[in-house]
Coordinates of C-alpha atoms and ligand atoms in Angstrom, one line a residue:
M1 CA -16.2 17.1 -10.0
E2 CA -13.0 18.8 -9.0
G3 CA -9.4 17.8 -8.1
E4 CA -5.7 17.9 -8.9
I5 CA -4.5 17.1 -12.4
Y6 CA -1.0 17.6 -13.8
R7 CA -1.0 19.9 -16.8
W8 CA 1.8 19.8 -19.4
H9 CA 3.6 23.2 -19.7
G10 CA 6.1 22.2 -22.4
Y11 CA 9.5 20.6 -22.4
L12 CA 11.0 23.3 -20.3
S13 CA 8.5 23.3 -17.4
G14 CA 7.2 19.8 -17.9
W15 CA 4.2 18.7 -15.8
G16 CA 2.7 21.1 -13.3
K17 CA 0.0 20.2 -10.7
K18 CA -3.1 22.3 -11.1
Y19 CA -6.6 22.3 -9.5
F20 CA -9.5 21.7 -11.9
V21 CA -13.2 22.3 -11.3
L22 CA -15.9 20.9 -13.7
H23 CA -19.1 22.8 -13.5
N24 CA -22.0 23.4 -15.9
G25 CA -20.1 22.2 -18.9
T26 CA -17.0 24.4 -18.1
L27 CA -13.7 23.1 -16.9
S28 CA -11.8 25.8 -14.9
C29 CA -8.1 25.5 -14.1
F30 CA -6.7 27.1 -10.9
A31 CA -3.0 27.4 -10.0
S32 CA -3.7 25.4 -6.8
K33 CA -6.5 24.2 -4.5
V34 CA -5.7 27.1 -2.1
E35 CA -6.2 29.6 -5.0
R36 CA -9.5 28.0 -5.7
M37 CA -10.5 28.0 -2.0
N38 CA -9.5 31.7 -1.8
R39 CA -11.8 32.4 -4.7
K40 CA -8.9 33.6 -6.9
P41 CA -9.8 33.7 -10.6
A42 CA -9.1 30.6 -12.7
T43 CA -6.0 30.7 -14.9
E44 CA -7.7 28.9 -17.7
V45 CA -11.4 28.1 -18.6
Y46 CA -12.4 25.4 -21.1
N47 CA -15.9 25.4 -22.6
L48 CA -16.5 21.7 -23.2
G49 CA -18.8 22.5 -26.0
L50 CA -15.7 23.8 -27.8
C51 CA -13.4 20.9 -26.9
E52 CA -12.8 17.4 -28.0
I53 CA -11.8 14.9 -25.3
I54 CA -8.9 12.7 -26.5
V55 CA -7.9 9.6 -24.5
D56 CA -4.3 8.6 -24.6
H57 CA -4.0 4.9 -25.5
V58 CA -0.3 4.6 -24.6
T59 CA -0.3 6.2 -21.1
P60 CA -3.3 5.1 -19.1
T61 CA -3.3 8.3 -17.0
Q62 CA -3.1 10.9 -19.8
F63 CA -5.8 12.6 -21.9
E64 CA -6.2 15.8 -23.9
L65 CA -8.7 18.6 -24.4
K66 CA -8.5 19.8 -28.0
G67 CA -10.2 23.0 -28.9
T68 CA -12.5 22.6 -31.9
I69 CA -11.6 26.1 -32.8
G70 CA -7.9 26.7 -33.5
G71 CA -7.0 23.2 -32.3
K72 CA -5.3 24.3 -29.1
V73 CA -4.4 21.2 -27.1
C74 CA -4.2 20.9 -23.3
S75 CA -2.4 17.7 -22.2
L76 CA -3.5 16.4 -18.8
K77 CA -2.3 13.6 -16.6
T78 CA -3.8 12.1 -13.4
D79 CA -2.1 10.0 -10.7
T80 CA -3.9 6.8 -11.6
K81 CA -5.9 5.4 -14.5
D82 CA -9.0 5.2 -12.3
E83 CA -8.8 9.0 -11.7
R84 CA -8.5 9.5 -15.5
Q85 CA -11.6 7.3 -16.1
Q86 CA -13.6 9.4 -13.6
W87 CA -12.5 12.6 -15.3
I88 CA -13.3 11.3 -18.8
K89 CA -16.7 10.1 -17.7
S90 CA -17.5 13.4 -16.0
L91 CA -16.2 15.4 -18.9
G92 CA -17.9 13.2 -21.5
S93 CA -21.3 13.3 -19.8
A94 CA -20.9 17.0 -19.2
K95 CA -20.4 17.4 -22.9
A96 CA -23.3 15.0 -23.6
C97 CA -25.7 16.8 -21.2
L98 CA -24.3 20.2 -22.0
L99 CA -26.9 20.9 -24.6
D100 CA -30.4 22.0 -23.7
T101 CA -32.4 24.8 -25.3
S102 CA -31.4 27.3 -22.6
T103 CA -27.8 27.0 -23.6
L104 CA -28.4 26.8 -27.3
G105 CA -27.8 30.5 -27.6
F106 CA -24.3 30.2 -26.2
L107 CA -23.2 27.6 -28.7
P108 CA -20.6 28.6 -31.3
K109 CA -21.5 29.6 -34.8
P110 CA -23.8 26.7 -35.8
S111 CA -22.7 25.9 -39.3
E112 CA -18.9 25.8 -38.8
D113 CA -18.7 24.3 -35.4
S114 CA -21.4 21.7 -35.8
R115 CA -19.7 20.7 -39.1
L116 CA -16.4 20.4 -37.3
L117 CA -18.0 18.5 -34.5
T118 CA -19.9 16.2 -36.9
S119 CA -16.7 15.5 -38.8
Q120 CA -14.9 14.8 -35.6
V121 CA -17.7 12.4 -34.5
S122 CA -17.8 10.6 -37.9
R123 CA -14.0 10.3 -37.6
E124 CA -14.2 9.0 -34.1
V125 CA -17.1 6.7 -35.0
E126 CA -15.4 5.4 -38.1
E127 CA -12.2 4.7 -36.2
D128 CA -14.1 2.8 -33.5
T129 CA -16.9 1.3 -35.5
S130 CA -14.3 -0.5 -37.6
L131 CA -13.3 -2.0 -34.3
V132 CA -16.9 -2.6 -33.3
A133 CA -17.5 -4.2 -36.7
S134 CA -14.7 -6.6 -36.2
F135 CA -16.4 -7.8 -33.0
E136 CA -19.8 -7.6 -34.7
S137 CA -18.8 -9.7 -37.7
V138 CA -18.2 -12.5 -35.2
A139 CA -20.9 -11.7 -32.7
I140 CA -23.8 -11.2 -35.2
E141 CA -24.7 -13.4 -38.3
P142 CA -22.6 -11.9 -41.2
N143 CA -25.5 -11.8 -43.6
E144 CA -27.7 -9.9 -41.1
K145 CA -28.7 -6.5 -42.6
M146 CA -28.9 -3.3 -40.6
E147 CA -32.5 -2.2 -39.9
Q148 CA -31.6 1.2 -41.0
S149 CA -32.9 2.2 -44.5
G150 CA -29.9 4.4 -45.0
N151 CA -27.0 3.1 -47.1
G152 CA -24.4 5.6 -45.7
S153 CA -20.7 4.6 -45.6
L154 CA -21.0 3.9 -41.9
N155 CA -23.6 1.1 -42.5
N156 CA -21.3 -0.5 -45.1
L157 CA -18.4 -0.1 -42.7
L158 CA -20.3 -1.9 -40.0
L159 CA -20.8 -4.9 -42.2
S160 CA -17.8 -4.9 -44.4
S161 CA -15.0 -5.3 -41.9
D162 CA -13.0 -8.5 -42.3
N163 CA -11.1 -8.5 -39.0
P164 CA -12.9 -11.1 -36.9
S165 CA -11.9 -11.3 -33.2
I166 CA -13.0 -13.8 -30.6
V167 CA -15.1 -12.1 -27.9
D168 CA -16.7 -13.6 -24.9
E169 CA -20.5 -13.3 -24.1
P170 CA -20.4 -10.2 -21.8
E171 CA -18.2 -8.4 -24.3
Q172 CA -20.6 -9.3 -27.1
T173 CA -23.4 -7.7 -25.1
N174 CA -21.3 -4.7 -24.5
I175 CA -20.5 -4.5 -28.3
L176 CA -24.1 -4.9 -29.3
H177 CA -25.1 -2.1 -27.0
L178 CA -22.5 0.1 -28.6
C179 CA -23.8 -0.9 -32.1
D180 CA -27.3 -0.1 -31.0
V181 CA -26.2 3.3 -29.8
T182 CA -24.4 3.8 -33.1
K183 CA -27.4 2.7 -35.2
T184 CA -29.8 4.9 -33.2
E185 CA -27.5 7.9 -33.6
I186 CA -27.1 7.2 -37.3
A187 CA -30.9 7.3 -37.7
N188 CA -30.9 10.6 -35.7
L189 CA -28.2 12.0 -38.0
E190 CA -30.0 11.0 -41.1
E191 CA -33.2 12.6 -39.7
A192 CA -31.1 15.7 -39.1
I193 CA -29.8 15.6 -42.7
T194 CA -33.5 15.3 -43.8
L195 CA -34.3 18.4 -41.7
L196 CA -31.4 20.2 -43.3
S197 CA -33.4 20.5 -46.6
T198 CA -36.2 22.1 -44.6
N199 CA -33.6 24.6 -43.4
E200 CA -34.9 24.5 -39.8
I201 CA -31.5 25.3 -38.4
G202 CA -32.6 25.2 -34.7
K203 CA -33.9 21.7 -34.9
I204 CA -31.0 20.6 -37.1
L205 CA -28.5 21.9 -34.7
L206 CA -30.2 20.3 -31.7
K207 CA -30.3 16.9 -33.5
V208 CA -26.7 17.1 -34.7
E209 CA -25.2 18.3 -31.5
T210 CA -27.2 15.8 -29.3
S211 CA -26.3 12.9 -31.6
C212 CA -22.7 13.9 -31.8
R213 CA -22.3 14.1 -28.1
A214 CA -24.1 10.9 -27.3
L215 CA -21.9 9.1 -29.9
L216 CA -18.8 10.7 -28.6
A217 CA -19.6 9.6 -25.0
A218 CA -20.4 6.1 -26.1
V219 CA -17.3 5.8 -28.3
E220 CA -15.0 7.2 -25.5
E221 CA -16.5 4.8 -23.1
K222 CA -15.8 1.9 -25.4
K223 CA -12.3 3.0 -26.0
L224 CA -11.6 3.2 -22.3
T225 CA -13.0 -0.3 -21.8
L226 CA -10.8 -1.7 -24.6
A227 CA -7.7 0.1 -23.3
E228 CA -8.4 -1.1 -19.8
D229 CA -8.9 -4.7 -21.0
E230 CA -5.5 -4.5 -22.8
Q231 CA -3.8 -3.0 -19.8
E232 CA -5.3 -5.6 -17.5
A233 CA -4.1 -8.4 -19.7
Q234 CA -0.6 -7.0 -19.7
D235 CA -0.7 -6.5 -15.9
T236 CA -1.8 -10.1 -15.4
Q237 CA 0.9 -11.5 -17.6
L238 CA 3.5 -9.4 -15.8
A239 CA 2.3 -10.5 -12.4
Q240 CA 2.5 -14.2 -13.5
D241 CA 6.0 -13.7 -14.9
T242 CA 7.2 -12.0 -11.7
Q243 CA 5.6 -14.7 -9.5
L244 CA 7.3 -17.4 -11.5
A245 CA 10.7 -15.7 -11.2
Q246 CA 10.3 -15.3 -7.4
E247 CA 9.3 -18.9 -7.0
N248 CA 12.4 -20.0 -8.9
Q249 CA 14.6 -17.8 -6.8
L250 CA 13.1 -19.0 -3.6
A251 CA 13.6 -22.6 -4.8
Q252 CA 17.2 -22.0 -5.4
D253 CA 17.9 -20.3 -2.1
S254 CA 15.3 -21.8 0.1
H255 CA 17.8 -23.1 2.6
I256 CA 19.3 -19.7 3.3
D257 CA 16.5 -17.4 2.0
N258 CA 15.1 -16.8 5.5
F259 CA 18.5 -15.8 6.6
S260 CA 18.3 -13.8 9.8
T261 CA 20.9 -12.2 12.1
F262 CA 20.9 -9.8 15.1
F263 CA 21.4 -7.0 12.6
S264 CA 18.4 -7.8 10.4
S265 CA 15.9 -8.7 13.2
Q266 CA 15.7 -5.6 15.4
P267 CA 12.1 -4.2 15.5
T268 CA 13.6 -0.7 15.7
N269 CA 17.0 0.2 14.2
F270 CA 18.8 3.4 13.2
R271 CA 17.2 3.3 9.7
H272 CA 13.9 4.2 11.5
V273 CA 15.7 7.1 13.2
V274 CA 17.0 8.4 9.9
D275 CA 13.6 8.0 8.3
G276 CA 12.0 10.0 11.2
T277 CA 14.6 12.8 10.9
I278 CA 13.2 16.3 9.9
S279 CA 15.0 19.4 8.9
R280 CA 14.3 22.7 10.7
E281 CA 16.1 25.9 9.7
G282 CA 18.5 23.8 7.7
K283 CA 19.4 21.6 10.7
P284 CA 18.6 17.8 11.0
L285 CA 16.5 16.9 14.0
L286 CA 16.6 13.3 15.3
P287 CA 13.3 11.8 16.7
A288 CA 14.1 11.2 20.4
L289 CA 11.8 8.3 21.2
I290 CA 12.7 6.3 18.0
F291 CA 16.4 6.9 18.8
L292 CA 16.0 5.6 22.4
E293 CA 14.1 2.6 21.1
A294 CA 16.8 1.8 18.5
C295 CA 19.5 2.1 21.3
Q296 CA 17.4 -0.2 23.5
C297 CA 17.3 -2.8 20.7
Y298 CA 21.0 -2.4 20.2
L299 CA 21.6 -3.5 23.9
R300 CA 20.4 -7.0 22.8
F301 CA 23.7 -7.3 21.0
F302 CA 25.4 -7.8 24.4
D303 CA 22.8 -10.3 25.5
R304 CA 23.9 -12.6 22.6
F305 CA 27.2 -13.2 24.3
S306 CA 27.7 -15.5 27.3
G307 CA 29.9 -14.3 30.2
T308 CA 29.9 -10.9 31.9
V309 CA 32.9 -9.1 30.4
M310 CA 30.7 -6.8 28.5
T311 CA 28.1 -6.2 31.3
P312 CA 29.7 -2.9 32.3
L313 CA 29.5 -1.7 28.8
R314 CA 25.9 -2.7 28.5
N315 CA 25.0 -1.1 31.9
D316 CA 26.7 2.2 31.0
I317 CA 24.7 2.4 27.7
E318 CA 21.4 1.4 29.4
G319 CA 22.0 3.9 32.2
N320 CA 22.3 6.7 29.7
I321 CA 19.2 5.7 27.8
G322 CA 17.4 5.9 31.2
K323 CA 18.8 9.3 32.0
I324 CA 17.5 10.8 28.7
R325 CA 14.1 9.3 29.2
K326 CA 14.0 10.7 32.7
V327 CA 14.9 14.2 31.6
M328 CA 12.2 14.0 28.9
K329 CA 9.6 12.8 31.4
D330 CA 10.5 15.3 34.1
S331 CA 10.7 18.4 31.9
G332 CA 7.0 18.0 30.9
K333 CA 7.9 19.8 27.6
G334 CA 7.0 16.9 25.3
Y335 CA 10.3 17.1 23.4
D336 CA 10.1 15.3 20.0
Y337 CA 13.8 15.7 19.0
L338 CA 17.1 15.1 20.7
Q339 CA 18.5 18.5 19.6
E340 CA 15.6 20.2 21.4
I341 CA 16.5 18.6 24.7
V342 CA 20.2 19.5 24.5
D343 CA 19.4 23.0 23.3
H344 CA 17.0 23.5 26.2
E345 CA 19.7 22.4 28.8
I346 CA 22.5 24.4 27.2
S347 CA 20.4 27.5 26.9
R348 CA 19.8 27.3 30.7
K349 CA 23.4 26.3 31.3
Q350 CA 22.1 23.1 32.9
H351 CA 24.1 20.7 30.6
T352 CA 27.1 19.6 32.6
G353 CA 25.8 17.4 35.4
P354 CA 26.3 13.6 35.2
D355 CA 22.6 13.0 35.0
T356 CA 21.8 15.6 32.4
A357 CA 20.5 14.5 29.0
T358 CA 23.4 16.4 27.4
Q359 CA 26.0 14.3 29.1
A360 CA 24.1 11.1 28.8
L361 CA 23.6 11.5 25.1
L362 CA 27.2 12.5 24.6
W363 CA 28.5 9.3 26.2
L364 CA 25.8 7.2 24.5
N365 CA 26.8 8.6 21.2
R366 CA 30.4 7.8 21.9
A367 CA 29.4 4.2 22.6
L368 CA 27.5 4.0 19.4
S369 CA 30.5 5.5 17.5
V370 CA 32.8 2.8 18.9
M371 CA 30.3 0.1 18.0
C372 CA 29.8 1.4 14.5
R373 CA 33.5 1.5 13.9
F374 CA 34.2 -1.8 15.5
L375 CA 31.6 -3.6 13.3
K376 CA 32.9 -1.8 10.2
N377 CA 36.5 -2.9 11.0
V378 CA 35.4 -6.5 11.5
V379 CA 33.5 -7.0 8.2
T380 CA 35.2 -4.7 5.7
S381 CA 37.3 -6.6 3.3
D382 CA 40.0 -4.0 2.9
S383 CA 40.8 -3.4 6.6
A384 CA 43.8 -4.8 8.5
T385 CA 41.3 -5.8 11.2
K386 CA 38.9 -7.8 9.2
H387 CA 37.7 -10.9 11.2
D388 CA 40.2 -9.9 14.0
T389 CA 37.8 -8.9 16.7
G390 CA 40.4 -7.8 19.2
A391 CA 42.3 -5.6 16.7
S392 CA 39.0 -4.3 15.4
F393 CA 37.8 -3.3 18.9
I394 CA 41.1 -1.7 20.1
S395 CA 41.4 0.3 16.9
A396 CA 38.0 1.7 17.3
Y397 CA 38.5 2.3 21.1
N398 CA 41.8 4.1 20.6
E399 CA 40.5 6.3 17.8
L400 CA 37.2 7.3 19.4
L401 CA 37.0 6.7 23.1
A402 CA 40.4 6.4 24.9
K403 CA 40.9 10.1 24.8
H404 CA 37.8 10.6 27.0
H405 CA 38.9 8.1 29.6
N406 CA 41.3 8.5 32.5
W407 CA 44.2 6.2 32.8
M408 CA 42.3 3.8 35.0
V409 CA 39.4 3.2 32.7
Q410 CA 41.8 2.8 29.8
K411 CA 43.6 0.2 31.9
L412 CA 40.3 -1.6 32.4
F413 CA 39.6 -1.6 28.7
K414 CA 43.0 -3.0 28.0
V415 CA 42.5 -5.8 30.5
G416 CA 39.0 -6.5 29.2
L417 CA 40.4 -6.7 25.7
K418 CA 42.0 -10.0 26.5
M419 CA 38.5 -11.5 26.7
V420 CA 37.1 -10.3 23.4
P421 CA 35.3 -13.3 21.8
S422 CA 36.7 -14.7 18.6
Y423 CA 35.3 -14.0 15.2
E424 CA 33.7 -17.5 15.0
A425 CA 32.0 -16.8 18.4
F426 CA 30.9 -13.5 16.9
Q427 CA 29.4 -15.2 13.9
Q428 CA 27.6 -17.8 16.0
S429 CA 26.2 -15.2 18.3
M430 CA 25.0 -12.9 15.5
I431 CA 23.6 -15.5 13.1
D432 CA 20.2 -16.8 14.3
Q433 CA 20.6 -20.4 15.4
Q434 CA 18.0 -21.9 13.0
C435 CA 19.8 -20.4 10.0
W436 CA 23.2 -21.6 11.4
K437 CA 21.8 -25.2 11.7
E438 CA 20.2 -25.1 8.3
G439 CA 23.4 -23.9 6.7
E440 CA 25.5 -26.5 8.5
A441 CA 23.0 -29.2 7.6
T442 CA 23.4 -28.6 3.8
G443 CA 26.9 -30.1 4.1
E444 CA 27.8 -27.9 1.2
V445 CA 31.5 -26.9 0.9
G446 CA 31.8 -23.2 1.9
W447 CA 28.4 -23.0 3.6
L448 CA 29.9 -20.9 6.3
D449 CA 31.3 -18.5 3.7
V450 CA 27.9 -18.0 2.2
L451 CA 26.4 -17.3 5.7
D452 CA 29.4 -15.0 6.4
D453 CA 28.8 -13.0 3.3
K454 CA 25.1 -12.6 4.1
M455 CA 25.9 -11.6 7.7
A456 CA 28.4 -9.0 6.5
H457 CA 25.7 -7.6 4.2
H458 CA 23.3 -7.4 7.2
V459 CA 26.0 -5.6 9.2
M460 CA 26.6 -3.0 6.6
Q461 CA 22.8 -2.4 6.3
Y462 CA 22.7 -1.9 10.1
I463 CA 25.7 0.4 10.5
E464 CA 25.0 2.7 7.5
P465 CA 22.1 4.6 9.2
M466 CA 23.8 4.2 12.6
G467 CA 26.8 6.1 11.2
V468 CA 24.5 8.9 9.9
V469 CA 23.0 9.3 13.4
V470 CA 26.3 9.3 15.1
E471 CA 27.7 11.9 12.8
Q472 CA 24.7 14.2 13.2
L473 CA 25.0 14.0 17.0
R474 CA 28.8 14.6 16.8
Y475 CA 28.0 17.7 14.6
M476 CA 25.5 19.0 17.1
Y477 CA 28.0 18.8 20.0
T478 CA 30.7 20.4 17.9
T479 CA 28.4 23.4 17.2
H480 CA 28.1 23.7 21.0
N481 CA 31.9 23.6 21.4
I482 CA 31.7 20.2 23.2
D483 CA 34.2 17.6 22.0
P484 CA 32.2 14.7 20.8
Ligands
LIG501 C1 34.5 -7.7 24.6 C2 35.0 -6.3 24.5 C3 34.9 -5.6 25.8 C4 36.2 -4.9 26.1 C5 36.1 -3.9 27.2 C6 35.6 -4.5 28.4 C7 36.2 -3.8 29.6 C8 35.2 -3.1 30.5 C9 35.9 -2.1 31.2 C10 35.0 -1.3 32.1 C11 34.6 0.0 31.5 C12 33.3 0.3 31.9 C13 32.6 1.1 30.9 C14 32.2 2.4 31.4 C15 32.9 3.6 31.2 C16 32.4 4.9 31.8 O1 33.3 5.3 32.8 C17 32.4 5.9 30.7 C18 32.0 7.2 31.3 O2 30.7 7.1 31.8 C19 29.9 8.2 31.7 O3 30.2 9.2 32.7 C20 29.5 10.4 32.6 C21 30.0 11.3 33.7 O4 30.0 10.7 34.9 C22 28.0 10.1 32.9 O5 27.3 11.3 32.8 C23 27.5 9.1 31.8 O6 26.2 8.8 32.1 C24 28.4 7.9 31.8 O7 28.0 7.0 30.7 N1 31.5 5.5 29.6 C25 31.9 5.3 28.4 O8 33.0 5.3 28.1 C26 30.8 5.0 27.4 C27 31.2 3.9 26.5 C28 31.2 2.6 27.1 C29 30.8 1.5 26.2 C30 31.7 1.5 25.0 C31 31.6 0.1 24.3 C32 30.9 0.2 23.0 C33 30.6 -1.2 22.5 C34 31.7 -1.7 21.6 C35 31.4 -3.0 21.0 C36 31.9 -4.2 21.8 C37 32.2 -5.3 20.9 C38 32.5 -6.5 21.6 C39 33.0 -7.6 20.7 C40 32.1 -8.8 20.8 C41 32.5 -10.0 19.9 C42 33.6 -9.9 19.1

């Protein structure tokens, strides 16, 4: 088995991702997978025959390897508890299978280490068999005697516990299996002790080591199961509590919970553009196709209004989207990012014509900037233009666009301003009809204010990433000495 595990390097360095390889009872630690693939030497090697595997009962993804000599501890953490279980099983069985006569010669000094290992096992077994005993005292008749002739402390422990717990049938089977393993290994240990008097160290060692490993693997397995059962019970309880809370919330807000507006219902918006942005040489690059799709969706804003006063605005914006798509298609260069397209035209000094992508994107971004500022003016509570659509528009126009228009176009805008729809018209156009009707139908006092607050929230969610995109494009033009 091999894979990435986080290794604890202390409070200064914290957790560091390493690449571990388990092979022939040895766990090797590499700085990274690449190091391993390039056959670089391992930074650390653990002989499982010299380690104790300790499962963390608090954090379901952590476990430790503790050297039986010197007690050095290596704390490890996986991404998920399933990964930890796989590692523990593999490590446990590697330890259990580690021993055969061909490796006997490589084992540590028999007397000290096998004593250590034996004491570790009896500690582990005692700790867990008291747990096993609590299940057994319920699962098996209390007066049933162990078959074993031995009267070791462990046998008494198995029968003497007085912590009964209720277990279901499958768990009883599982417990009984563990008891059987424990009894078998106790018999093996007792046989080994008998052998001790005959001083046949080779057989003794084999008996003790084999039993210890089998016991350890069985106990670790049991611990894992118990820890998982407890975790599962907690997860189930949490899920039930969360579900209940959500159902209560839905019941309270059902009539406006599915609240939807133009701003919340676009399949592609500028959040997707921001999420698709990468950084190259410290510069942000905006994904061209996602940007054009978000602009295409933005055009639906104009479709929500009746009348034709805004048609010229819509046509100008749509025309620029088309120009950029055409340049991308005709260039055959498979541009991914807007900045690449503009850089390409500017580097060839082909960026000034009316049908260039540079010009189309420049004017498109100016339209987006006016839109962004207009929406912010309309919904921000501290602006002098809140809910005043005309004032909100002319303020945005004068600040961001007028300077790029000749007197005639400016005149046209001033005339058109007289036809800016009212705020109520804006609300009715932006809030999906079904939600409007549901809100109205409640008959509650202030239902429109509730809808208005939710719409304002949707507007802010929509223009936040839009503003980021606008600023990044303005920055790009500024770096090319083009007034954005
Ligand atoms: C209801 C409010 C509407 C008020 C104004 C309506 C009056 C319309 C006046 C007619 C103007 C037509 C717009 C076109 C302008 C273009 O001349 C200008 C320059 O075009 C560019 O020329 C380049 C060189 O030739 C060329 O390469 C490029 O392709 C071409 O685009 N274009 C612009 O100025 C771009 C911006 C125009 C759109 C800005 C509006 C942004 C949206 C604001 C939100 C409106 C909110 C309405 C409120 C609704 C309810 C309250």
